[in-house]
Short mmCIF file of C-alpha atoms in Angstrom, two decimals:
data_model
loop_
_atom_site.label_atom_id
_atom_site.label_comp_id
_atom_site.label_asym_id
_atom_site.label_seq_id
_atom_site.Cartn_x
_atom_site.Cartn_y
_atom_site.Cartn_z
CA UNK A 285 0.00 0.00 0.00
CA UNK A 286 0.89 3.47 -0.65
CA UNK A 287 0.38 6.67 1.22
CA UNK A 288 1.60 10.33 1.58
CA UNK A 289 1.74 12.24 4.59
CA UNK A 290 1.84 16.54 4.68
CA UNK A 291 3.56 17.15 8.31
CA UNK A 292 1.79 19.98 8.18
CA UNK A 293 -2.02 21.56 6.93
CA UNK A 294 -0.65 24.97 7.40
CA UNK A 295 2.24 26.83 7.00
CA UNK A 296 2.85 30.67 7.27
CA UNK A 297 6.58 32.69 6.64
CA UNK A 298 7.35 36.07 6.36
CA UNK A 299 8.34 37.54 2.11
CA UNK A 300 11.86 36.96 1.59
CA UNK A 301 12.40 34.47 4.64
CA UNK A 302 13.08 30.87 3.51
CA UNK A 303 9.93 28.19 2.74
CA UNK A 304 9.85 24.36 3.99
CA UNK A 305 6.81 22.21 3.03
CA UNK A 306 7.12 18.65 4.56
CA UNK A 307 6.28 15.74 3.11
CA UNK A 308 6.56 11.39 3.75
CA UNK A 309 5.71 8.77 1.56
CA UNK A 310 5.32 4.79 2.00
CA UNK A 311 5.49 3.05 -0.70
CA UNK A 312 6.41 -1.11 -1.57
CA UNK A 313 7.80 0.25 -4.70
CA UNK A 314 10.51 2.74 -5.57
CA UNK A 315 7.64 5.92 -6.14
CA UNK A 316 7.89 8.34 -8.48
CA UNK A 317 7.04 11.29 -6.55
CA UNK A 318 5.36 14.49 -7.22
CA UNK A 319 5.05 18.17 -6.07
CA UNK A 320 1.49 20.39 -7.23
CA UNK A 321 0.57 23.92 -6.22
CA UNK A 322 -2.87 25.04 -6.51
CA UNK A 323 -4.05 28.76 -6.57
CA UNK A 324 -7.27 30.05 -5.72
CA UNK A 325 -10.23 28.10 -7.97
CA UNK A 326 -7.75 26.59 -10.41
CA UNK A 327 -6.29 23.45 -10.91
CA UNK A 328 -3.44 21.94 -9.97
CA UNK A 329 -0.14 23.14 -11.98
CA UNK A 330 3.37 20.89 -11.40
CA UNK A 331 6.12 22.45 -10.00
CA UNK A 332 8.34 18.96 -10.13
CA UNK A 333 8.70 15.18 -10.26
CA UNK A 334 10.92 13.12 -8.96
CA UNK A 335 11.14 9.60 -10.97
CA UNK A 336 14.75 8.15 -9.66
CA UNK A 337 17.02 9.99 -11.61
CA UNK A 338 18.36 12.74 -9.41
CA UNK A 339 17.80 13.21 -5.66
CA UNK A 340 17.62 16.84 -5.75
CA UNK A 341 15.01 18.30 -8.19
CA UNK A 342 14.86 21.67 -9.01
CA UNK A 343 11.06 23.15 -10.30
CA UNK A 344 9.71 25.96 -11.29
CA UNK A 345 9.24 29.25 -9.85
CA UNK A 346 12.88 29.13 -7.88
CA UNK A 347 11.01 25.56 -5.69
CA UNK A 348 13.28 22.32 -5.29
CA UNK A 349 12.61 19.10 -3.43
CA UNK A 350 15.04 16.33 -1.78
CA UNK A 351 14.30 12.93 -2.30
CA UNK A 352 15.46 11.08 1.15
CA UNK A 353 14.89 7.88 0.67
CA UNK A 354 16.21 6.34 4.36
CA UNK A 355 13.97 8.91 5.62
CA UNK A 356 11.07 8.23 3.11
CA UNK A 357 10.66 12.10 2.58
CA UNK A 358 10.04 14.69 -0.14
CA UNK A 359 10.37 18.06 1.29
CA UNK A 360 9.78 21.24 -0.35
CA UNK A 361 11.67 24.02 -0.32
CA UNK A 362 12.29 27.35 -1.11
CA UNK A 363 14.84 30.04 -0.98
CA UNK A 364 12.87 32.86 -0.51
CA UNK A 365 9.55 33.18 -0.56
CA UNK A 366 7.06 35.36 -2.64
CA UNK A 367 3.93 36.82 -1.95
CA UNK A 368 2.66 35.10 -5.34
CA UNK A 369 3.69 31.79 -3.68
CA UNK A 370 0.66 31.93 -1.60
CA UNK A 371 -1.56 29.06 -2.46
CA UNK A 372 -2.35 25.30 -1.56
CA UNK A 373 0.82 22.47 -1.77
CA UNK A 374 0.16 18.71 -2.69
CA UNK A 375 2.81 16.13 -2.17
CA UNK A 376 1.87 13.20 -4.83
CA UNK A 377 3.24 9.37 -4.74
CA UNK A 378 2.76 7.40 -7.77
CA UNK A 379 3.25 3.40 -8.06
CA UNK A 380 2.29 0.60 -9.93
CA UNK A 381 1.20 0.86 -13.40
CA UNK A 382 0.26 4.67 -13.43
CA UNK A 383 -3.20 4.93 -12.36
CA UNK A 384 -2.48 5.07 -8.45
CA UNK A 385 -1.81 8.50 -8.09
CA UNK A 386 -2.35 9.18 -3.73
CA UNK A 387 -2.72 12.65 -3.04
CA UNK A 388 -1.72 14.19 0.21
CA UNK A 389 -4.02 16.45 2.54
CA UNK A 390 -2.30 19.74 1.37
CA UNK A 391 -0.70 22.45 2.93
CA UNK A 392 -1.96 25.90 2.72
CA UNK A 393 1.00 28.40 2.61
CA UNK A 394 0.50 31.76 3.96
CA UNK A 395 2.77 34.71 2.84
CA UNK A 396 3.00 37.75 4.82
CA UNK A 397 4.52 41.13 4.36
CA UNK B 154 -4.63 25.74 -17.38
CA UNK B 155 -4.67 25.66 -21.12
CA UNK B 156 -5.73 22.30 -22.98
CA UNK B 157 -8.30 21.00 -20.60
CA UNK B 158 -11.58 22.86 -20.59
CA UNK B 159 -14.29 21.77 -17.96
CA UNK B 160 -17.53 22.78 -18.25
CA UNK B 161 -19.66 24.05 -16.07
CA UNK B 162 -17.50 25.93 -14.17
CA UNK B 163 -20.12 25.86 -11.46
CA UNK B 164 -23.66 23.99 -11.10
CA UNK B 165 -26.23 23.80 -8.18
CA UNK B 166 -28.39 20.71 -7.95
CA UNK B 167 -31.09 19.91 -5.82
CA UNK B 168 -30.96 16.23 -4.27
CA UNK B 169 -32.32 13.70 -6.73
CA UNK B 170 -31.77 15.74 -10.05
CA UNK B 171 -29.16 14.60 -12.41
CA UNK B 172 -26.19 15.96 -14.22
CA UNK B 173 -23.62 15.80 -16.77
CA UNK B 174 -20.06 17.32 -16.21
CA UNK B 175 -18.05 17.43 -19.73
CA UNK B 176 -14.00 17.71 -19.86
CA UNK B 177 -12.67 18.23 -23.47
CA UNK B 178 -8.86 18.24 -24.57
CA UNK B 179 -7.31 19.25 -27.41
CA UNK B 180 -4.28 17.65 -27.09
CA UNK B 181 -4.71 14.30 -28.09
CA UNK B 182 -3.59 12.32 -24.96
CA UNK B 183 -5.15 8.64 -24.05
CA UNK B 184 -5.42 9.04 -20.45
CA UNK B 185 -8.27 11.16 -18.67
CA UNK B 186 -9.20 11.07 -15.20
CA UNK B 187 -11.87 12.37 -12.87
CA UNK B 188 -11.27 13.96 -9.12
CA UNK B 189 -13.38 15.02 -6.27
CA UNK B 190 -11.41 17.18 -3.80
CA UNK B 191 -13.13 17.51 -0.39
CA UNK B 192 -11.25 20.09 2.18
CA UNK B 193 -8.82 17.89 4.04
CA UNK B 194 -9.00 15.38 2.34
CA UNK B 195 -6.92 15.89 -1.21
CA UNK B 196 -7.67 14.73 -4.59
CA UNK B 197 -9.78 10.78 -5.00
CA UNK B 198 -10.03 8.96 -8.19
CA UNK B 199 -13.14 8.42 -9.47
CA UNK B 200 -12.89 7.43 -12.40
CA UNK B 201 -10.30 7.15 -15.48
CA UNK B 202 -9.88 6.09 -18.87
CA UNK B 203 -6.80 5.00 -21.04
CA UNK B 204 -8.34 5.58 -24.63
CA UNK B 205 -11.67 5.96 -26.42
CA UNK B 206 -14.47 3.51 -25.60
CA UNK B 207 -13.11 2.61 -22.04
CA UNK B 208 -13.59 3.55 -18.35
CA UNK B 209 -12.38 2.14 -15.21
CA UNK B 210 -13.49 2.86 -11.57
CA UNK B 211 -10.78 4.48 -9.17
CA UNK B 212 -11.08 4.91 -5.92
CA UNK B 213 -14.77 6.84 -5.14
CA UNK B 214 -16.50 5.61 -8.05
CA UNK B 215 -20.03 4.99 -6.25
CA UNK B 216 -22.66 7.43 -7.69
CA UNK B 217 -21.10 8.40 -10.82
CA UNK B 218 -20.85 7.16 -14.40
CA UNK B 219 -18.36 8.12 -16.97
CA UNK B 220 -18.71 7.74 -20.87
CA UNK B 221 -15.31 8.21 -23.40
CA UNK B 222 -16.80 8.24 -26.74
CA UNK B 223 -14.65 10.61 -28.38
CA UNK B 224 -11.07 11.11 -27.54
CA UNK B 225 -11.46 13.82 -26.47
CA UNK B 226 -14.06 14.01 -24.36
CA UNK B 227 -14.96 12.50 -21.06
CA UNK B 228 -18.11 12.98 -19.53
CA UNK B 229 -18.93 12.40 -15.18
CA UNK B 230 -22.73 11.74 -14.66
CA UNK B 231 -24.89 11.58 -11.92
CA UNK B 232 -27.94 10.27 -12.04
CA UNK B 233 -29.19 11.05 -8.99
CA UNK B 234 -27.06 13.50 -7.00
CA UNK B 235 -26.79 13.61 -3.14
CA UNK B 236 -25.37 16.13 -0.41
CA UNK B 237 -22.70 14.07 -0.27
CA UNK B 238 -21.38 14.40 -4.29
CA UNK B 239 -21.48 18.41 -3.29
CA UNK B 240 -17.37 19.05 -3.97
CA UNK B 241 -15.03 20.37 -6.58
CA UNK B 242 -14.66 18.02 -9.48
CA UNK B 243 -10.94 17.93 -11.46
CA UNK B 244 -10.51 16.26 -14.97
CA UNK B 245 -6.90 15.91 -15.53
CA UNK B 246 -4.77 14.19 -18.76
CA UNK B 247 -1.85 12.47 -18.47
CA UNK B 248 0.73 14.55 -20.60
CA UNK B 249 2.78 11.86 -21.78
CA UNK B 250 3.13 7.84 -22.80
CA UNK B 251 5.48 6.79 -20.32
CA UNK B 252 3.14 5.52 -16.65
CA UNK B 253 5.15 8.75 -14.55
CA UNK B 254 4.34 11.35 -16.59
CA UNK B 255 2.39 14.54 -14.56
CA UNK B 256 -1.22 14.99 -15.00
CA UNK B 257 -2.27 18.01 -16.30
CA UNK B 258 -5.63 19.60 -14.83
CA UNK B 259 -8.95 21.25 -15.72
CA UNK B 260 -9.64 24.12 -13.24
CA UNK B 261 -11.99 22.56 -11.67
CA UNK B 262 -16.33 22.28 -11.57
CA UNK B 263 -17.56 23.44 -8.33
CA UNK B 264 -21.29 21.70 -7.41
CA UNK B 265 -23.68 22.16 -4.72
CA UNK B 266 -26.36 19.30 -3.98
CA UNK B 267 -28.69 20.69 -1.86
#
């Protein structure tokens, strides 16, 4: 069985101050992992996927996550945040033949002047 | 969230009524899925399909049928909605052939059963 755990629902950092979005996986298989934002009544956009190539995978909008697998983790990360970087974070596990996507709870990242 | 086009955007029901929620691509991908996404509780499969003509259940499938006769089109029905189907419904394609590849999603069909 696989699952995906968000550490945390809610997250809030000041602009300009460094962002950390946790995530753990369990998984039989090696997963291919994944990392959505979603904005305000849109969909979900990907900001990267890790699919056992490198541990460290860089994404868009200056985001990067660190495969760990003796800690079964996939943390996001940021430098420095962004107001625009407000929004809701899903942490993604994929195995099997490609239809058993498990979605984490989320974590809603707050952004404050 | 260009490529995937859900329509309605939004849709209140009253319990018993039915309803037809339409996703269309234009991007000529085999794979096509349907979410419900609850607050707290992320994104469930409902349903999918991997080419024209087929549909398999996913994980929530109770209360909903799903037709792919075109391509590029697949269609979430319910025949006979509930309180409990009120929730923010996702079609999303798989971008690419190999089984990793990232979904990419509609922005979403927000229903209220009352």
């Amino acid at each position: 069985a696989q699952s995906v755990t968000q550490l945390d629902s809610h997250v809030s950092v000041s602009e300009g101050t460094p962002v950390l979005l946790r995530c753990n996986y369990s998984s039989s298989y090696s997963p291919s992992l994944f990392w959505y934002v979603q904005h305000p009544n849109k969909g979900l956009q990907l900001l990267l996927k890790y699919t056992s190539a490198a541990t460290l995978v860089k994404g868009i909008n200056g985001f990067e996550a660190e495969f760990k697998k003796s800690e079964t983790s996939f943390h996001l990360t940021k430098p420095s945040a962004h107001m625009s970087d407000a929004a809701e974070y899903f942490c993604v596990v994929l195995t099997g033949g490609g239809n058993k996507l498990t979605f984490g709870t989320g974590t809603q990242l707050k952004v404050e002047l | 969230n260009a490529g995937v086009t859900q329509t309605p955007k939004f849709r209140v029901l009253k319990t018993g009524q039915s309803m037809t929620l339409l996703c269309a691509q234009d991007m000529n991908h085999e794979y096509m899925y349907w979410y419900r996404q609850d607050p707290g509780m992320g994104l469930r499969l409902i349903h999918y399909s991997v080419g024209e003509g087929t549909t398999a259940k996913g994980e929530v499938p109770d209360g909903y049928n799903v037709s792919r006769l075109k391509k590029q089109n697949f269609l979430l029905g319910l025949e006979s909605a509930a309180p409990s189907q009120t929730s923010v419904y996702f079609c999303a394609i798989r971008t690419g052939f190999i089984y990793n590849s990232p979904l990419h999603f509609g922005n979403g069909t927000r229903l209220t059963v009352t």
